[in-house]
Amino acid sequence: MSISPQQRFLLLLILVGALATVLGLVSRRARILPYPVVLAGAGIVVGLLPGEPLPHVGAGVILLAFVPGLVFEAALTLDLPELRRRLLPVSLLATVGVAATVLLIGALTHLALGFSWASGMLLGSILAATDPIAVVTVLRQLKAPSGLAAILEGESLFNDGTGVAVFSAVLATILAGHPSFGDATVRLIAITAGGAVIGVAVGFLGVALIRVAEDAPLEILATLVIAYGSYLAADLIHASGIVAVVAAGVVIARYGSATGKLHGTQLLGFWSLLAFVLNAMLFILVGAALPAWRLLPFAGLVLATFAIMLLTRALPVYGLLAAAAWRSPPIPWAWRHLTFWAGLRGALSVALALSVAGVAGIDSRVATVAYGVVLLSLLVQGGLISLVARALRIETAA
């Protein structure tokens, strides 16, 4: 009996879900292993399995299908009152921090590893966005302070928007055939501003739509329309779809809660499940498109880039959080150390890496090295996060 690529994909998704469920139950009881780490391991296994390759999925489909759902789910679960108290460090990390990360990774990979300036900056933009969903899950299990979770979640959500905007600008200027810092900067400002305006507009239209919804299923449908509609509307005018989703998500989280069931268990449970399924599907697709065995010839580059990523994470985190410490509330040193270690790269970086795999005019090493760095980030940083949190006594940090 032969199995088609589509059937193989569905079978792999079921197996990954079953494996992640079992390991998730074990890790939840032991508080040791977040589920994205399990999905990263499953993606490696998928790449090693024999059989027909899975159907090719285009870059546009990857970003449209996966990224809006992941970003919107993060926006819905924000603790907005606590985020307002931590707005200064979050805004510094999501703007200056992202810019510094892109520039530092781009410069160091060019000078030390031989990437061109354009490819180095593209690699830096892929790795600029953090994804501490796994970390926040562990912190909640450890009953860590809400301020620390707000800094990590807020940084992740907003640097998703700024990081992808930088990625889009750098990619556009490379594909235009004349990459330059000035051209990328102009594109960045245009696509960010356009995405923000569209996201706010769609968000308020969504609030009006939710107010006429009479039950939870209609609210769920409305939020799906808002998440994917804001991305598509921005994408149609060549603005940043991710910035639009972030803006729309924050508007819904802020003003939609007054409508009744928006923060009910049904809606949040749906989006939590959707985020898990999107993560699982994404790692399967990446594992099939960029099998782990392809990383072996690039092992040195991957390890060196991972070290560069950690270095470039340390400089903005300690520098910017020190700059933000002059205003209350205070940021304890234990929080700063964990913020550094918690800068995991995850599903968003994986989606961006897969979107440039095989694209003409793009250095083929960029996607492979980026995927390898994400795997190391999840397995090393994510695998040790519980031990690091306990060593820093995060449970009792004030």
Short mmCIF file of N, CA and C in Angstrom, two decimals, residues 262-394:
data_model
loop_
_atom_site.label_atom_id
_atom_site.label_comp_id
_atom_site.label_asym_id
_atom_site.label_seq_id
_atom_site.Cartn_x
_atom_site.Cartn_y
_atom_site.Cartn_z
N LEU A 262 -14.98 37.55 25.20
CA LEU A 262 -13.74 37.57 24.43
C LEU A 262 -12.61 36.86 25.13
N HIS A 263 -12.50 37.02 26.45
CA HIS A 263 -11.43 36.37 27.18
C HIS A 263 -11.93 35.11 27.89
N GLY A 264 -12.99 34.53 27.36
CA GLY A 264 -13.51 33.29 27.93
C GLY A 264 -12.63 32.11 27.58
N THR A 265 -12.87 30.99 28.25
CA THR A 265 -12.04 29.81 28.06
C THR A 265 -12.18 29.23 26.66
N GLN A 266 -13.36 29.37 26.04
CA GLN A 266 -13.54 28.80 24.71
C GLN A 266 -12.66 29.48 23.67
N LEU A 267 -12.65 30.82 23.70
CA LEU A 267 -11.86 31.55 22.72
C LEU A 267 -10.36 31.33 22.93
N LEU A 268 -9.90 31.51 24.16
CA LEU A 268 -8.48 31.35 24.44
C LEU A 268 -8.05 29.90 24.25
N GLY A 269 -8.93 28.96 24.57
CA GLY A 269 -8.60 27.55 24.34
C GLY A 269 -8.46 27.24 22.86
N PHE A 270 -9.34 27.83 22.04
CA PHE A 270 -9.24 27.63 20.59
C PHE A 270 -7.92 28.16 20.06
N TRP A 271 -7.55 29.39 20.46
CA TRP A 271 -6.32 29.99 19.93
C TRP A 271 -5.08 29.27 20.46
N SER A 272 -5.15 28.77 21.68
CA SER A 272 -4.01 28.01 22.21
C SER A 272 -3.81 26.73 21.40
N LEU A 273 -4.91 26.04 21.10
CA LEU A 273 -4.82 24.82 20.31
C LEU A 273 -4.35 25.13 18.89
N LEU A 274 -4.88 26.20 18.29
CA LEU A 274 -4.47 26.57 16.94
C LEU A 274 -2.98 26.87 16.89
N ALA A 275 -2.47 27.59 17.90
CA ALA A 275 -1.04 27.91 17.93
C ALA A 275 -0.20 26.63 18.01
N PHE A 276 -0.66 25.67 18.80
CA PHE A 276 0.07 24.40 18.90
C PHE A 276 0.08 23.68 17.56
N VAL A 277 -1.07 23.60 16.90
CA VAL A 277 -1.17 22.90 15.61
C VAL A 277 -0.30 23.60 14.56
N LEU A 278 -0.34 24.93 14.53
CA LEU A 278 0.48 25.67 13.57
C LEU A 278 1.96 25.43 13.82
N ASN A 279 2.37 25.43 15.08
CA ASN A 279 3.76 25.12 15.41
C ASN A 279 4.15 23.74 14.93
N ALA A 280 3.29 22.76 15.19
CA ALA A 280 3.58 21.37 14.80
C ALA A 280 3.70 21.24 13.29
N MET A 281 2.75 21.81 12.55
CA MET A 281 2.78 21.74 11.09
C MET A 281 4.02 22.43 10.53
N LEU A 282 4.37 23.57 11.13
CA LEU A 282 5.51 24.33 10.64
C LEU A 282 6.81 23.54 10.80
N PHE A 283 7.00 22.93 11.96
CA PHE A 283 8.23 22.16 12.16
C PHE A 283 8.27 20.92 11.28
N ILE A 284 7.12 20.33 10.98
CA ILE A 284 7.09 19.20 10.04
C ILE A 284 7.52 19.66 8.65
N LEU A 285 6.95 20.78 8.19
CA LEU A 285 7.30 21.28 6.86
C LEU A 285 8.77 21.65 6.76
N VAL A 286 9.29 22.27 7.80
CA VAL A 286 10.71 22.65 7.78
C VAL A 286 11.59 21.41 7.85
N GLY A 287 11.21 20.45 8.69
CA GLY A 287 11.99 19.22 8.78
C GLY A 287 12.05 18.48 7.46
N ALA A 288 10.96 18.58 6.66
CA ALA A 288 10.95 17.93 5.35
C ALA A 288 11.70 18.74 4.30
N ALA A 289 11.56 20.08 4.35
CA ALA A 289 12.21 20.92 3.34
C ALA A 289 13.70 21.12 3.62
N LEU A 290 14.06 21.17 4.90
CA LEU A 290 15.46 21.35 5.29
C LEU A 290 15.85 20.22 6.24
N PRO A 291 16.03 19.00 5.71
CA PRO A 291 16.34 17.86 6.59
C PRO A 291 17.58 18.10 7.42
N ALA A 292 17.59 17.50 8.62
CA ALA A 292 18.69 17.73 9.55
C ALA A 292 20.03 17.29 8.97
N TRP A 293 20.03 16.26 8.09
CA TRP A 293 21.31 15.80 7.55
C TRP A 293 21.97 16.85 6.68
N ARG A 294 21.17 17.79 6.15
CA ARG A 294 21.75 18.87 5.35
C ARG A 294 22.54 19.86 6.21
N LEU A 295 22.30 19.82 7.52
CA LEU A 295 23.02 20.72 8.41
C LEU A 295 24.46 20.28 8.65
N LEU A 296 24.75 19.00 8.41
CA LEU A 296 26.09 18.48 8.75
C LEU A 296 27.21 19.23 8.04
N PRO A 297 27.12 19.50 6.72
CA PRO A 297 28.22 20.25 6.08
C PRO A 297 28.35 21.68 6.60
N PHE A 298 27.29 22.17 7.25
CA PHE A 298 27.30 23.55 7.74
C PHE A 298 27.40 23.61 9.27
N ALA A 299 27.80 22.51 9.88
CA ALA A 299 27.83 22.43 11.35
C ALA A 299 28.68 23.54 11.95
N GLY A 300 29.84 23.80 11.36
CA GLY A 300 30.71 24.86 11.87
C GLY A 300 30.07 26.22 11.77
N LEU A 301 29.43 26.50 10.61
CA LEU A 301 28.75 27.78 10.44
C LEU A 301 27.59 27.93 11.43
N VAL A 302 26.84 26.85 11.63
CA VAL A 302 25.70 26.89 12.55
C VAL A 302 26.17 27.18 13.97
N LEU A 303 27.19 26.47 14.43
CA LEU A 303 27.70 26.68 15.79
C LEU A 303 28.25 28.09 15.96
N ALA A 304 28.99 28.57 14.97
CA ALA A 304 29.55 29.92 15.06
C ALA A 304 28.44 30.97 15.05
N THR A 305 27.42 30.77 14.22
CA THR A 305 26.31 31.73 14.17
C THR A 305 25.51 31.71 15.46
N PHE A 306 25.36 30.52 16.05
CA PHE A 306 24.66 30.42 17.34
C PHE A 306 25.42 31.19 18.42
N ALA A 307 26.74 31.07 18.43
CA ALA A 307 27.55 31.82 19.39
C ALA A 307 27.41 33.33 19.15
N ILE A 308 27.40 33.73 17.88
CA ILE A 308 27.22 35.15 17.55
C ILE A 308 25.85 35.63 18.01
N MET A 309 24.83 34.79 17.82
CA MET A 309 23.48 35.15 18.24
C MET A 309 23.41 35.38 19.75
N LEU A 310 24.05 34.51 20.52
CA LEU A 310 24.06 34.69 21.98
C LEU A 310 24.78 35.98 22.37
N LEU A 311 25.91 36.24 21.72
CA LEU A 311 26.65 37.47 22.01
C LEU A 311 25.82 38.70 21.68
N THR A 312 25.19 38.68 20.53
CA THR A 312 24.39 39.85 20.12
C THR A 312 23.10 39.96 20.93
N ARG A 313 22.69 38.89 21.59
CA ARG A 313 21.55 38.96 22.51
C ARG A 313 21.98 39.63 23.82
N ALA A 314 23.19 39.33 24.26
CA ALA A 314 23.66 39.84 25.55
C ALA A 314 23.82 41.36 25.52
N LEU A 315 24.39 41.90 24.47
CA LEU A 315 24.68 43.33 24.42
C LEU A 315 23.42 44.20 24.52
N PRO A 316 22.39 43.97 23.69
CA PRO A 316 21.18 44.79 23.84
C PRO A 316 20.45 44.55 25.15
N VAL A 317 20.36 43.28 25.60
CA VAL A 317 19.59 43.00 26.81
C VAL A 317 20.18 43.71 28.02
N TYR A 318 21.46 43.50 28.27
CA TYR A 318 22.06 44.11 29.46
C TYR A 318 22.19 45.62 29.32
N GLY A 319 22.49 46.09 28.12
CA GLY A 319 22.62 47.52 27.91
C GLY A 319 21.29 48.24 28.02
N LEU A 320 20.26 47.73 27.32
CA LEU A 320 18.96 48.41 27.28
C LEU A 320 18.21 48.27 28.60
N LEU A 321 18.29 47.11 29.25
CA LEU A 321 17.62 46.96 30.54
C LEU A 321 18.29 47.81 31.61
N ALA A 322 19.60 48.01 31.49
CA ALA A 322 20.28 48.92 32.41
C ALA A 322 19.79 50.35 32.18
N ALA A 323 19.61 50.72 30.91
CA ALA A 323 19.12 52.07 30.59
C ALA A 323 17.70 52.27 31.09
N ALA A 324 16.90 51.19 31.06
CA ALA A 324 15.50 51.29 31.50
C ALA A 324 15.36 51.23 33.02
N ALA A 325 16.42 50.84 33.71
CA ALA A 325 16.33 50.61 35.16
C ALA A 325 16.20 51.91 35.95
N TRP A 326 16.48 53.06 35.31
CA TRP A 326 16.39 54.32 36.05
C TRP A 326 14.95 54.70 36.37
N ARG A 327 14.01 54.09 35.65
CA ARG A 327 12.60 54.33 35.95
C ARG A 327 12.01 53.14 36.68
N SER A 328 11.11 53.40 37.63
CA SER A 328 10.44 52.31 38.31
C SER A 328 9.35 51.75 37.39
N PRO A 329 8.93 50.50 37.57
CA PRO A 329 9.40 49.56 38.58
C PRO A 329 10.79 49.00 38.25
N PRO A 330 11.51 48.52 39.27
CA PRO A 330 12.87 48.05 39.05
C PRO A 330 12.92 46.74 38.26
N ILE A 331 14.08 46.47 37.68
CA ILE A 331 14.30 45.23 36.94
C ILE A 331 15.44 44.48 37.63
N PRO A 332 15.13 43.47 38.44
CA PRO A 332 16.19 42.75 39.18
C PRO A 332 17.18 42.09 38.23
N TRP A 333 18.40 41.88 38.73
CA TRP A 333 19.43 41.26 37.91
C TRP A 333 19.04 39.85 37.49
N ALA A 334 18.33 39.13 38.35
CA ALA A 334 17.90 37.78 37.98
C ALA A 334 16.99 37.82 36.76
N TRP A 335 16.12 38.86 36.67
CA TRP A 335 15.26 39.01 35.51
C TRP A 335 16.08 39.28 34.26
N ARG A 336 17.11 40.10 34.40
CA ARG A 336 17.94 40.43 33.24
C ARG A 336 18.66 39.19 32.73
N HIS A 337 19.20 38.39 33.65
CA HIS A 337 19.88 37.17 33.23
C HIS A 337 18.92 36.23 32.49
N LEU A 338 17.71 36.08 33.03
CA LEU A 338 16.76 35.17 32.39
C LEU A 338 16.26 35.74 31.06
N THR A 339 16.10 37.07 30.98
CA THR A 339 15.70 37.68 29.71
C THR A 339 16.74 37.39 28.63
N PHE A 340 18.02 37.43 29.01
CA PHE A 340 19.07 37.07 28.06
C PHE A 340 18.93 35.61 27.62
N TRP A 341 18.83 34.69 28.58
CA TRP A 341 18.78 33.27 28.23
C TRP A 341 17.48 32.90 27.54
N ALA A 342 16.42 33.64 27.83
CA ALA A 342 15.10 33.32 27.28
C ALA A 342 14.88 33.84 25.88
N GLY A 343 15.92 34.41 25.26
CA GLY A 343 15.75 34.92 23.90
C GLY A 343 15.79 33.82 22.85
N LEU A 344 14.92 32.83 23.01
CA LEU A 344 14.86 31.71 22.07
C LEU A 344 14.38 32.19 20.70
N ARG A 345 14.86 31.51 19.70
CA ARG A 345 14.32 31.70 18.36
C ARG A 345 13.44 30.49 18.07
N GLY A 346 12.26 30.75 17.49
CA GLY A 346 11.31 29.65 17.33
C GLY A 346 10.57 29.66 16.01
N ALA A 347 9.23 29.51 16.11
CA ALA A 347 8.41 29.27 14.93
C ALA A 347 8.51 30.38 13.90
N LEU A 348 8.54 31.64 14.35
CA LEU A 348 8.59 32.73 13.38
C LEU A 348 9.89 32.71 12.59
N SER A 349 11.02 32.51 13.26
CA SER A 349 12.30 32.44 12.55
C SER A 349 12.32 31.24 11.60
N VAL A 350 11.69 30.14 12.01
CA VAL A 350 11.61 28.96 11.15
C VAL A 350 10.81 29.29 9.89
N ALA A 351 9.69 29.99 10.06
CA ALA A 351 8.87 30.35 8.90
C ALA A 351 9.64 31.27 7.95
N LEU A 352 10.35 32.24 8.48
CA LEU A 352 11.13 33.15 7.64
C LEU A 352 12.25 32.41 6.92
N ALA A 353 12.91 31.48 7.63
CA ALA A 353 13.98 30.70 7.00
C ALA A 353 13.44 29.87 5.85
N LEU A 354 12.30 29.21 6.09
CA LEU A 354 11.72 28.37 5.04
C LEU A 354 11.25 29.22 3.87
N SER A 355 10.84 30.45 4.13
CA SER A 355 10.31 31.30 3.05
C SER A 355 11.39 31.73 2.06
N VAL A 356 12.67 31.71 2.47
CA VAL A 356 13.74 32.11 1.54
C VAL A 356 14.53 30.91 1.03
N ALA A 357 14.14 29.70 1.45
CA ALA A 357 14.84 28.50 0.98
C ALA A 357 14.60 28.32 -0.51
N GLY A 358 15.66 28.27 -1.30
CA GLY A 358 15.54 28.04 -2.73
C GLY A 358 15.14 29.25 -3.54
N VAL A 359 15.06 30.44 -2.92
CA VAL A 359 14.69 31.65 -3.66
C VAL A 359 15.90 32.15 -4.46
N ALA A 360 15.68 32.40 -5.74
CA ALA A 360 16.77 32.86 -6.60
C ALA A 360 17.31 34.20 -6.11
N GLY A 361 18.63 34.32 -6.11
CA GLY A 361 19.26 35.55 -5.67
C GLY A 361 19.59 35.60 -4.19
N ILE A 362 19.16 34.55 -3.44
CA ILE A 362 19.43 34.48 -2.01
C ILE A 362 20.46 33.39 -1.74
N ASP A 363 21.48 33.70 -0.96
CA ASP A 363 22.49 32.72 -0.58
C ASP A 363 21.81 31.51 0.05
N SER A 364 22.01 30.33 -0.52
CA SER A 364 21.32 29.13 -0.04
C SER A 364 21.71 28.77 1.38
N ARG A 365 22.84 29.26 1.85
CA ARG A 365 23.27 28.94 3.21
C ARG A 365 22.42 29.65 4.27
N VAL A 366 21.78 30.75 3.90
CA VAL A 366 21.05 31.55 4.88
C VAL A 366 19.94 30.73 5.53
N ALA A 367 19.09 30.08 4.72
CA ALA A 367 17.97 29.30 5.27
C ALA A 367 18.47 28.14 6.10
N THR A 368 19.47 27.41 5.60
CA THR A 368 19.98 26.24 6.31
C THR A 368 20.60 26.63 7.64
N VAL A 369 21.46 27.64 7.64
CA VAL A 369 22.11 28.08 8.88
C VAL A 369 21.08 28.62 9.87
N ALA A 370 20.12 29.39 9.39
CA ALA A 370 19.09 29.93 10.28
C ALA A 370 18.30 28.81 10.95
N TYR A 371 17.93 27.79 10.18
CA TYR A 371 17.20 26.66 10.75
C TYR A 371 18.04 25.94 11.78
N GLY A 372 19.32 25.74 11.50
CA GLY A 372 20.20 25.09 12.46
C GLY A 372 20.33 25.87 13.74
N VAL A 373 20.42 27.20 13.65
CA VAL A 373 20.52 28.04 14.84
C VAL A 373 19.23 27.97 15.66
N VAL A 374 18.08 27.96 14.98
CA VAL A 374 16.81 27.84 15.70
C VAL A 374 16.74 26.52 16.46
N LEU A 375 17.16 25.43 15.82
CA LEU A 375 17.17 24.14 16.52
C LEU A 375 18.06 24.18 17.75
N LEU A 376 19.26 24.72 17.60
CA LEU A 376 20.17 24.82 18.75
C LEU A 376 19.55 25.70 19.85
N SER A 377 18.93 26.80 19.43
CA SER A 377 18.33 27.70 20.41
C SER A 377 17.24 26.99 21.21
N LEU A 378 16.38 26.25 20.51
CA LEU A 378 15.30 25.55 21.21
C LEU A 378 15.82 24.42 22.08
N LEU A 379 16.76 23.64 21.54
CA LEU A 379 17.23 22.48 22.27
C LEU A 379 18.14 22.86 23.44
N VAL A 380 19.02 23.85 23.22
CA VAL A 380 19.96 24.24 24.28
C VAL A 380 19.31 25.22 25.25
N GLN A 381 18.87 26.38 24.73
CA GLN A 381 18.28 27.37 25.62
C GLN A 381 16.94 26.89 26.20
N GLY A 382 16.09 26.34 25.32
CA GLY A 382 14.80 25.86 25.79
C GLY A 382 14.91 24.66 26.69
N GLY A 383 15.83 23.74 26.37
CA GLY A 383 15.99 22.55 27.19
C GLY A 383 16.51 22.84 28.58
N LEU A 384 17.27 23.93 28.74
CA LEU A 384 17.88 24.25 30.03
C LEU A 384 17.14 25.36 30.78
N ILE A 385 16.05 25.88 30.20
CA ILE A 385 15.42 27.06 30.77
C ILE A 385 14.91 26.82 32.19
N SER A 386 14.37 25.64 32.45
CA SER A 386 13.85 25.36 33.78
C SER A 386 14.98 25.36 34.81
N LEU A 387 16.12 24.75 34.46
CA LEU A 387 17.26 24.73 35.37
C LEU A 387 17.81 26.14 35.60
N VAL A 388 17.88 26.94 34.54
CA VAL A 388 18.36 28.31 34.67
C VAL A 388 17.43 29.13 35.56
N ALA A 389 16.12 28.98 35.36
CA ALA A 389 15.15 29.72 36.17
C ALA A 389 15.26 29.36 37.64
N ARG A 390 15.44 28.08 37.91
CA ARG A 390 15.58 27.65 39.30
C ARG A 390 16.90 28.15 39.89
N ALA A 391 17.97 28.11 39.10
CA ALA A 391 19.27 28.57 39.59
C ALA A 391 19.23 30.06 39.93
N LEU A 392 18.45 30.83 39.18
CA LEU A 392 18.32 32.27 39.42
C LEU A 392 17.28 32.58 40.49
N ARG A 393 16.62 31.54 41.03
CA ARG A 393 15.58 31.72 42.05
C ARG A 393 14.49 32.69 41.57
N ILE A 394 14.05 32.44 40.34
CA ILE A 394 13.05 33.32 39.74
C ILE A 394 11.75 33.28 40.53
#
